Amino acid sequence: MILRQDADLDTLRTVVREFLREDDIAAGTSGQPRWNPARWRRACTELGLAGVAEPDEFGGAGIGSAGLAIVLEEAGRVLSPLPILGSVVLAQGLLARAGDEAARADMLPALLDGSRTATVALGALRTDGATTQALDATMRAGTWTISGFTSFVLDGDTAAWAFVRADTGDGPQLFAVDTDAPGVSVQVQDSMDLTRTFARLDFTDAPARPIAGPGTADTVLADLRDLLDVAVACEQLAGAEETLRMAVEHIKVRVQFGRTIGSFQAIKHRCADLAILVDDARSALDHAVWALHTRSPRLASAASLAAIVCGRAFGDCARENIHLHGGIGFTWEHPAHLYFRRATSDAALFTEGARHHDAVLAGASID
């Protein structure tokens, strides 16, 4: 089953696409924030981007996962640097799943109006043993503090709050850390993706707020991991569609040997293969969004299948887009390399092949 489109969702897509298209696709300045805070506040107050999936009672639009998927697709189509994946998907998703109503009530209003943003350390979500963080939490005089580091934190240089998973001695627990607090050091890291920023956060007895109760961290993060898989797949599908569109538009007008190169059979076959990949990715993603929206027991397998298929489609389309553009596709001025960089970075940071394949196989056994 998949979610059906309706007039309201079509309108949302049109509005979001028009808003995000106002920005040129370009690499950000090294060491500088990729997005404009004023523009993000406008996106939140005028379009309500941060509240698309939040329930009405929390000040959101109540559209749910289908609306969030549309926002993510349109953001991925133009490689938007706005903190949608880090703040809206990860941070707000964690608050929604943690069950800590006090924390949600305190933080969500500022996240929805765009006055503050938050993020979740990706190291907390990895299951493949990649060493991207080492964090310990200690209770002193009734106050929790955290020491250690976590790296490749999406939008870590601009987030007001960072959610981390730290060891307490009695098991892991989730904490929120104010990045402006004493004992917190933020360093922007180099990344292949020039449209996003990642940072290393170092903590030295930094004050921290526990989120949810002891023993719940891994359950919350497992649920959040499925959401992240679907969210990244949304961006990847749109990126695949856009790079295929760019390639097709180019081969229609590029003339070689007195003919448009799109008339050559070999190039037609390459584009046809990519179109099939994109069509498969759309089917897998539609099913994953349905599973997320309905909280299906098949969510883990559906999300992993979408991650596998959409990631492959984006990578292949981004690479072939450069090849089909010829020499211009390799230039810094053309945006083709930015899509390839995003696809490659996504594969390294968000894709866990073994986990995804295990989840798909496990899902095949569900009655």
CSV table of N, CA and C in Angstrom, one decimal, residues 193-328:
chain,number,residue,atom,x,y,z
A,193,ASP,N,30.3,17.1,1.2
A,193,ASP,CA,29.0,17.8,0.9
A,193,ASP,C,29.2,19.3,1.2
A,194,LEU,N,29.3,20.1,0.1
A,194,LEU,CA,29.5,21.5,0.3
A,194,LEU,C,28.2,22.3,0.5
A,195,THR,N,27.1,21.6,0.6
A,195,THR,CA,25.8,22.3,0.9
A,195,THR,C,25.3,22.1,2.3
A,196,ARG,N,26.0,21.3,3.1
A,196,ARG,CA,25.7,21.1,4.5
A,196,ARG,C,26.9,21.3,5.3
A,197,THR,N,26.7,21.5,6.6
A,197,THR,CA,27.8,21.7,7.6
A,197,THR,C,27.7,20.6,8.6
A,198,PHE,N,28.9,20.1,9.0
A,198,PHE,CA,29.0,19.1,10.0
A,198,PHE,C,30.1,19.6,11.0
A,199,ALA,N,29.9,19.3,12.3
A,199,ALA,CA,30.8,19.8,13.3
A,199,ALA,C,31.1,18.8,14.3
A,200,ARG,N,32.3,18.9,14.9
A,200,ARG,CA,32.7,18.1,16.1
A,200,ARG,C,32.4,18.9,17.4
A,201,LEU,N,31.7,18.3,18.3
A,201,LEU,CA,31.4,18.9,19.6
A,201,LEU,C,32.2,18.2,20.7
A,202,ASP,N,33.0,19.0,21.4
A,202,ASP,CA,33.7,18.5,22.5
A,202,ASP,C,33.1,19.0,23.8
A,203,PHE,N,33.0,18.1,24.8
A,203,PHE,CA,32.3,18.5,26.1
A,203,PHE,C,33.3,18.2,27.2
A,204,THR,N,33.4,19.2,28.1
A,204,THR,CA,34.2,19.1,29.3
A,204,THR,C,33.3,19.5,30.5
A,205,ASP,N,32.7,18.5,31.1
A,205,ASP,CA,31.8,18.7,32.2
A,205,ASP,C,30.7,19.7,31.8
A,206,ALA,N,30.2,19.5,30.6
A,206,ALA,CA,29.1,20.4,30.1
A,206,ALA,C,27.8,20.1,30.8
A,207,PRO,N,27.0,21.0,31.3
A,207,PRO,CA,25.7,20.7,31.9
A,207,PRO,C,24.8,20.1,30.8
A,208,ALA,N,24.0,19.1,31.3
A,208,ALA,CA,23.2,18.4,30.3
A,208,ALA,C,21.8,18.1,31.0
A,209,ARG,N,20.8,18.1,30.2
A,209,ARG,CA,19.4,17.8,30.6
A,209,ARG,C,19.0,16.4,30.2
A,210,PRO,N,18.7,15.5,31.1
A,210,PRO,CA,18.3,14.1,30.6
A,210,PRO,C,16.9,14.2,29.9
A,211,ILE,N,16.8,13.5,28.8
A,211,ILE,CA,15.6,13.4,28.1
A,211,ILE,C,15.0,12.0,28.2
A,212,ALA,N,13.8,11.9,28.6
A,212,ALA,CA,13.1,10.6,28.9
A,212,ALA,C,13.8,9.9,30.1
A,213,GLY,N,13.4,8.7,30.3
A,213,GLY,CA,13.9,8.0,31.5
A,213,GLY,C,15.0,7.0,31.2
A,214,PRO,N,15.7,6.5,32.2
A,214,PRO,CA,16.8,5.6,32.0
A,214,PRO,C,16.2,4.3,31.3
A,215,GLY,N,17.1,3.7,30.5
A,215,GLY,CA,16.7,2.5,29.8
A,215,GLY,C,15.9,2.6,28.6
A,216,THR,N,15.6,3.9,28.2
A,216,THR,CA,14.7,4.1,27.0
A,216,THR,C,15.5,4.6,25.8
A,217,ALA,N,16.8,4.9,26.0
A,217,ALA,CA,17.6,5.5,24.9
A,217,ALA,C,17.6,4.7,23.6
A,218,ASP,N,17.9,3.4,23.7
A,218,ASP,CA,18.1,2.6,22.5
A,218,ASP,C,16.8,2.4,21.8
A,219,THR,N,15.7,2.3,22.6
A,219,THR,CA,14.4,2.1,22.0
A,219,THR,C,14.0,3.3,21.2
A,220,VAL,N,14.2,4.5,21.8
A,220,VAL,CA,13.9,5.8,21.1
A,220,VAL,C,14.7,5.9,19.8
A,221,LEU,N,16.0,5.6,20.0
A,221,LEU,CA,16.9,5.8,18.8
A,221,LEU,C,16.6,4.8,17.7
A,222,ALA,N,16.2,3.6,18.0
A,222,ALA,CA,15.8,2.6,17.0
A,222,ALA,C,14.6,3.2,16.2
A,223,ASP,N,13.6,3.7,16.9
A,223,ASP,CA,12.5,4.3,16.2
A,223,ASP,C,12.9,5.5,15.4
A,224,LEU,N,13.8,6.3,15.9
A,224,LEU,CA,14.2,7.5,15.2
A,224,LEU,C,15.1,7.1,14.0
A,225,ARG,N,15.8,6.0,14.1
A,225,ARG,CA,16.6,5.6,13.0
A,225,ARG,C,15.7,5.2,11.7
A,226,ASP,N,14.6,4.6,12.0
A,226,ASP,CA,13.6,4.4,10.9
A,226,ASP,C,13.2,5.7,10.2
A,227,LEU,N,12.9,6.7,11.0
A,227,LEU,CA,12.4,8.0,10.5
A,227,LEU,C,13.5,8.6,9.7
A,228,LEU,N,14.8,8.5,10.2
A,228,LEU,CA,15.9,9.1,9.4
A,228,LEU,C,16.1,8.4,8.1
A,229,ASP,N,16.0,7.0,8.1
A,229,ASP,CA,16.1,6.3,6.8
A,229,ASP,C,15.1,6.8,5.8
A,230,VAL,N,13.9,7.0,6.2
A,230,VAL,CA,12.8,7.4,5.2
A,230,VAL,C,13.1,8.9,4.8
A,231,ALA,N,13.5,9.7,5.7
A,231,ALA,CA,13.7,11.1,5.4
A,231,ALA,C,14.9,11.3,4.4
A,232,VAL,N,16.0,10.6,4.6
A,232,VAL,CA,17.1,10.7,3.7
A,232,VAL,C,16.7,10.1,2.4
A,233,ALA,N,15.9,9.0,2.3
A,233,ALA,CA,15.5,8.5,1.1
A,233,ALA,C,14.6,9.4,0.3
A,234,CYS,N,13.8,10.2,1.0
A,234,CYS,CA,13.0,11.3,0.3
A,234,CYS,C,13.9,12.3,-0.4
A,235,GLU,N,14.9,12.7,0.3
A,235,GLU,CA,15.9,13.7,-0.3
A,235,GLU,C,16.6,13.0,-1.5
A,236,GLN,N,17.0,11.8,-1.3
A,236,GLN,CA,17.7,11.1,-2.4
A,236,GLN,C,16.9,10.8,-3.6
A,237,LEU,N,15.6,10.5,-3.4
A,237,LEU,CA,14.8,10.3,-4.6
A,237,LEU,C,14.7,11.6,-5.4
A,238,ALA,N,14.4,12.7,-4.7
A,238,ALA,CA,14.3,13.9,-5.4
A,238,ALA,C,15.6,14.3,-6.1
A,239,GLY,N,16.7,14.1,-5.4
A,239,GLY,CA,18.0,14.3,-6.0
A,239,GLY,C,18.2,13.5,-7.3
A,240,ALA,N,17.8,12.3,-7.3
A,240,ALA,CA,17.9,11.4,-8.4
A,240,ALA,C,17.0,11.9,-9.6
A,241,GLU,N,15.8,12.3,-9.2
A,241,GLU,CA,14.9,12.9,-10.2
A,241,GLU,C,15.4,14.1,-10.9
A,242,GLU,N,16.0,15.0,-10.1
A,242,GLU,CA,16.5,16.2,-10.6
A,242,GLU,C,17.8,16.0,-11.4
A,243,THR,N,18.7,15.2,-11.0
A,243,THR,CA,19.9,15.0,-11.8
A,243,THR,C,19.5,14.3,-13.1
A,244,LEU,N,18.5,13.4,-13.1
A,244,LEU,CA,18.1,12.7,-14.4
A,244,LEU,C,17.5,13.8,-15.3
A,245,ARG,N,16.7,14.7,-14.7
A,245,ARG,CA,16.1,15.7,-15.5
A,245,ARG,C,17.1,16.6,-16.1
A,246,MET,N,18.1,17.0,-15.3
A,246,MET,CA,19.2,17.8,-15.9
A,246,MET,C,19.9,17.1,-17.0
A,247,ALA,N,20.2,15.8,-16.9
A,247,ALA,CA,20.9,15.1,-17.9
A,247,ALA,C,20.1,15.0,-19.2
A,248,VAL,N,18.8,14.7,-19.1
A,248,VAL,CA,17.9,14.6,-20.2
A,248,VAL,C,17.8,16.0,-21.0
A,249,GLU,N,17.7,17.1,-20.2
A,249,GLU,CA,17.6,18.4,-20.8
A,249,GLU,C,18.9,18.7,-21.6
A,250,HIS,N,20.0,18.3,-21.0
A,250,HIS,CA,21.3,18.6,-21.7
A,250,HIS,C,21.4,17.8,-23.0
A,251,ILE,N,21.1,16.5,-23.0
A,251,ILE,CA,21.3,15.7,-24.2
A,251,ILE,C,20.3,16.1,-25.3
A,252,LYS,N,19.3,16.8,-24.9
A,252,LYS,CA,18.3,17.2,-26.0
A,252,LYS,C,18.9,18.3,-26.8
A,253,VAL,N,19.8,19.1,-26.3
A,253,VAL,CA,20.3,20.3,-27.0
A,253,VAL,C,21.8,20.2,-27.3
A,254,ARG,N,22.5,19.3,-26.7
A,254,ARG,CA,24.0,19.2,-27.0
A,254,ARG,C,24.2,18.5,-28.3
A,255,VAL,N,24.8,19.2,-29.3
A,255,VAL,CA,25.0,18.7,-30.6
A,255,VAL,C,26.5,18.2,-30.8
A,256,GLN,N,26.6,17.0,-31.3
A,256,GLN,CA,27.9,16.4,-31.6
A,256,GLN,C,27.8,15.6,-32.9
A,257,PHE,N,28.8,15.8,-33.7
A,257,PHE,CA,28.8,15.1,-35.1
A,257,PHE,C,27.5,15.5,-35.8
A,258,GLY,N,27.0,16.7,-35.7
A,258,GLY,CA,25.9,17.2,-36.4
A,258,GLY,C,24.5,16.7,-35.9
A,259,ARG,N,24.5,16.0,-34.8
A,259,ARG,CA,23.3,15.5,-34.2
A,259,ARG,C,23.2,15.7,-32.7
A,260,THR,N,22.0,15.9,-32.1
A,260,THR,CA,21.9,16.0,-30.7
A,260,THR,C,22.3,14.6,-30.1
A,261,ILE,N,23.1,14.7,-29.0
A,261,ILE,CA,23.6,13.4,-28.5
A,261,ILE,C,22.5,12.5,-27.9
A,262,GLY,N,21.4,13.1,-27.6
A,262,GLY,CA,20.3,12.3,-27.1
A,262,GLY,C,19.7,11.4,-28.2
A,263,SER,N,20.1,11.6,-29.4
A,263,SER,CA,19.6,10.7,-30.5
A,263,SER,C,20.5,9.4,-30.6
A,264,PHE,N,21.6,9.4,-29.9
A,264,PHE,CA,22.5,8.2,-30.0
A,264,PHE,C,21.9,7.1,-29.1
A,265,GLN,N,21.9,5.9,-29.6
A,265,GLN,CA,21.3,4.8,-28.9
A,265,GLN,C,21.9,4.5,-27.6
A,266,ALA,N,23.2,4.5,-27.5
A,266,ALA,CA,23.9,4.2,-26.2
A,266,ALA,C,23.5,5.2,-25.1
A,267,ILE,N,23.3,6.5,-25.5
A,267,ILE,CA,22.9,7.5,-24.5
A,267,ILE,C,21.4,7.3,-24.1
A,268,LYS,N,20.6,6.9,-25.1
A,268,LYS,CA,19.2,6.6,-24.8
A,268,LYS,C,19.1,5.5,-23.8
A,269,HIS,N,19.9,4.4,-24.0
A,269,HIS,CA,19.8,3.3,-23.1
A,269,HIS,C,20.3,3.7,-21.7
A,270,ARG,N,21.3,4.5,-21.6
A,270,ARG,CA,21.8,4.9,-20.2
A,270,ARG,C,20.7,5.7,-19.5
A,271,CYS,N,20.0,6.6,-20.2
A,271,CYS,CA,18.9,7.3,-19.6
A,271,CYS,C,17.7,6.5,-19.2
A,272,ALA,N,17.4,5.5,-20.1
A,272,ALA,CA,16.3,4.6,-19.8
A,272,ALA,C,16.6,3.7,-18.5
A,273,ASP,N,17.9,3.3,-18.4
A,273,ASP,CA,18.2,2.5,-17.2
A,273,ASP,C,18.1,3.4,-15.9
A,274,LEU,N,18.5,4.6,-16.0
A,274,LEU,CA,18.3,5.5,-14.9
A,274,LEU,C,16.8,5.8,-14.6
A,275,ALA,N,16.0,5.9,-15.6
A,275,ALA,CA,14.6,6.2,-15.4
A,275,ALA,C,13.9,5.0,-14.7
A,276,ILE,N,14.4,3.8,-15.0
A,276,ILE,CA,13.9,2.6,-14.3
A,276,ILE,C,14.3,2.6,-12.9
A,277,LEU,N,15.5,2.9,-12.6
A,277,LEU,CA,16.0,3.0,-11.2
A,277,LEU,C,15.1,4.0,-10.4
A,278,VAL,N,14.9,5.2,-11.0
A,278,VAL,CA,14.1,6.2,-10.3
A,278,VAL,C,12.7,5.8,-10.1
A,279,ASP,N,12.1,5.1,-11.0
A,279,ASP,CA,10.7,4.5,-10.9
A,279,ASP,C,10.7,3.5,-9.7
A,280,ASP,N,11.7,2.6,-9.7
A,280,ASP,CA,11.8,1.7,-8.6
A,280,ASP,C,11.9,2.4,-7.2
A,281,ALA,N,12.7,3.4,-7.2
A,281,ALA,CA,12.9,4.2,-6.0
A,281,ALA,C,11.6,4.9,-5.5
A,282,ARG,N,10.9,5.4,-6.5
A,282,ARG,CA,9.6,6.0,-6.1
A,282,ARG,C,8.6,5.0,-5.5
A,283,SER,N,8.6,3.8,-6.0
A,283,SER,CA,7.7,2.8,-5.5
A,283,SER,C,8.1,2.4,-4.0
A,284,ALA,N,9.4,2.2,-3.9
A,284,ALA,CA,9.9,1.8,-2.5
A,284,ALA,C,9.7,2.9,-1.5
A,285,LEU,N,9.9,4.2,-1.9
A,285,LEU,CA,9.7,5.3,-1.0
A,285,LEU,C,8.2,5.5,-0.7
A,286,ASP,N,7.3,5.4,-1.6
A,286,ASP,CA,5.9,5.5,-1.3
A,286,ASP,C,5.5,4.5,-0.3
A,287,HIS,N,6.0,3.3,-0.4
A,287,HIS,CA,5.6,2.3,0.6
A,287,HIS,C,6.2,2.6,1.9
A,288,ALA,N,7.4,3.1,2.0
A,288,ALA,CA,8.0,3.5,3.3
A,288,ALA,C,7.3,4.6,3.9
A,289,VAL,N,6.9,5.6,3.2
A,289,VAL,CA,6.1,6.7,3.8
A,289,VAL,C,4.8,6.2,4.3
A,290,TRP,N,4.2,5.4,3.6
A,290,TRP,CA,2.9,4.8,4.1
A,290,TRP,C,3.2,4.0,5.4
A,291,ALA,N,4.2,3.2,5.5
A,291,ALA,CA,4.5,2.5,6.7
A,291,ALA,C,4.8,3.4,7.8
A,292,LEU,N,5.5,4.5,7.6
A,292,LEU,CA,5.8,5.5,8.6
A,292,LEU,C,4.5,6.2,9.1
A,293,HIS,N,3.7,6.6,8.1
A,293,HIS,CA,2.4,7.3,8.4
A,293,HIS,C,1.5,6.4,9.2
A,294,THR,N,1.4,5.1,8.9
A,294,THR,CA,0.5,4.2,9.6
A,294,THR,C,1.1,3.5,10.8
A,295,ARG,N,2.4,3.7,11.0
A,295,ARG,CA,3.1,3.0,12.1
A,295,ARG,C,3.0,1.5,11.9
A,296,SER,N,3.2,1.1,10.7
A,296,SER,CA,3.1,-0.3,10.3
A,296,SER,C,4.3,-1.1,10.9
A,297,PRO,N,4.0,-2.4,11.3
A,297,PRO,CA,5.1,-3.3,11.8
A,297,PRO,C,6.1,-3.5,10.7
A,298,ARG,N,5.8,-3.2,9.5
A,298,ARG,CA,6.8,-3.4,8.4
A,298,ARG,C,7.7,-2.1,8.2
A,299,LEU,N,7.6,-1.2,9.1
A,299,LEU,CA,8.3,0.1,8.9
A,299,LEU,C,9.8,-0.1,8.8
A,300,ALA,N,10.4,-0.9,9.6
A,300,ALA,CA,11.9,-1.1,9.6
A,300,ALA,C,12.3,-1.7,8.2
A,301,SER,N,11.6,-2.7,7.7
A,301,SER,CA,12.0,-3.3,6.5
A,301,SER,C,11.7,-2.3,5.3
A,302,ALA,N,10.6,-1.6,5.4
A,302,ALA,CA,10.2,-0.7,4.3
A,302,ALA,C,11.2,0.5,4.2
A,303,ALA,N,11.6,1.0,5.4
A,303,ALA,CA,12.5,2.1,5.5
A,303,ALA,C,13.9,1.7,4.9
A,304,SER,N,14.3,0.5,5.3
A,304,SER,CA,15.6,0.0,4.8
A,304,SER,C,15.6,-0.2,3.3
A,305,LEU,N,14.5,-0.8,2.8
A,305,LEU,CA,14.4,-1.0,1.4
A,305,LEU,C,14.5,0.3,0.6
A,306,ALA,N,13.8,1.3,1.1
A,306,ALA,CA,13.8,2.6,0.5
A,306,ALA,C,15.2,3.2,0.6
A,307,ALA,N,15.9,3.0,1.7
A,307,ALA,CA,17.3,3.5,1.8
A,307,ALA,C,18.2,2.9,0.8
A,308,ILE,N,18.0,1.6,0.6
A,308,ILE,CA,18.9,0.9,-0.4
A,308,ILE,C,18.6,1.4,-1.8
A,309,VAL,N,17.3,1.4,-2.2
A,309,VAL,CA,17.0,1.7,-3.6
A,309,VAL,C,17.2,3.1,-3.9
A,310,CYS,N,16.7,4.0,-3.0
A,310,CYS,CA,16.9,5.5,-3.3
A,310,CYS,C,18.3,5.9,-3.3
A,311,GLY,N,19.1,5.3,-2.3
A,311,GLY,CA,20.5,5.7,-2.3
A,311,GLY,C,21.2,5.3,-3.6
A,312,ARG,N,20.9,4.1,-4.1
A,312,ARG,CA,21.5,3.6,-5.3
A,312,ARG,C,21.1,4.5,-6.5
A,313,ALA,N,19.8,4.8,-6.6
A,313,ALA,CA,19.3,5.7,-7.7
A,313,ALA,C,19.9,7.0,-7.7
A,314,PHE,N,20.1,7.6,-6.5
A,314,PHE,CA,20.7,9.0,-6.4
A,314,PHE,C,22.1,8.9,-6.8
A,315,GLY,N,22.9,7.9,-6.3
A,315,GLY,CA,24.3,7.8,-6.7
A,315,GLY,C,24.5,7.6,-8.2
A,316,ASP,N,23.7,6.7,-8.8
A,316,ASP,CA,23.9,6.4,-10.2
A,316,ASP,C,23.5,7.6,-11.0
A,317,CYS,N,22.4,8.3,-10.7
A,317,CYS,CA,21.9,9.4,-11.5
A,317,CYS,C,22.9,10.6,-11.4
A,318,ALA,N,23.4,10.9,-10.2
A,318,ALA,CA,24.3,12.0,-10.0
A,318,ALA,C,25.6,11.7,-10.7
A,319,ARG,N,26.1,10.5,-10.7
A,319,ARG,CA,27.3,10.2,-11.5
A,319,ARG,C,27.1,10.3,-13.0
A,320,GLU,N,26.0,9.7,-13.5
A,320,GLU,CA,25.8,9.8,-14.9
A,320,GLU,C,25.4,11.2,-15.4
A,321,ASN,N,24.9,12.0,-14.5
A,321,ASN,CA,24.6,13.4,-14.9
A,321,ASN,C,25.9,14.1,-15.3
A,322,ILE,N,26.9,13.9,-14.5
A,322,ILE,CA,28.2,14.5,-14.8
A,322,ILE,C,28.8,13.9,-16.1
A,323,HIS,N,28.7,12.6,-16.3
A,323,HIS,CA,29.2,12.0,-17.5
A,323,HIS,C,28.5,12.5,-18.7
A,324,LEU,N,27.2,12.6,-18.7
A,324,LEU,CA,26.4,13.0,-19.8
A,324,LEU,C,26.6,14.5,-20.2
A,325,HIS,N,27.0,15.2,-19.2
A,325,HIS,CA,27.2,16.7,-19.5
A,325,HIS,C,28.6,16.9,-20.1
A,326,GLY,N,29.4,15.8,-20.1
A,326,GLY,CA,30.8,16.0,-20.7
A,326,GLY,C,31.6,16.9,-19.8
A,327,GLY,N,32.5,17.7,-20.5
A,327,GLY,CA,33.4,18.5,-19.8
A,327,GLY,C,32.8,19.5,-18.9
A,328,ILE,N,31.6,20.1,-19.2
A,328,ILE,CA,31.0,21.1,-18.3
A,328,ILE,C,30.5,20.4,-17.0
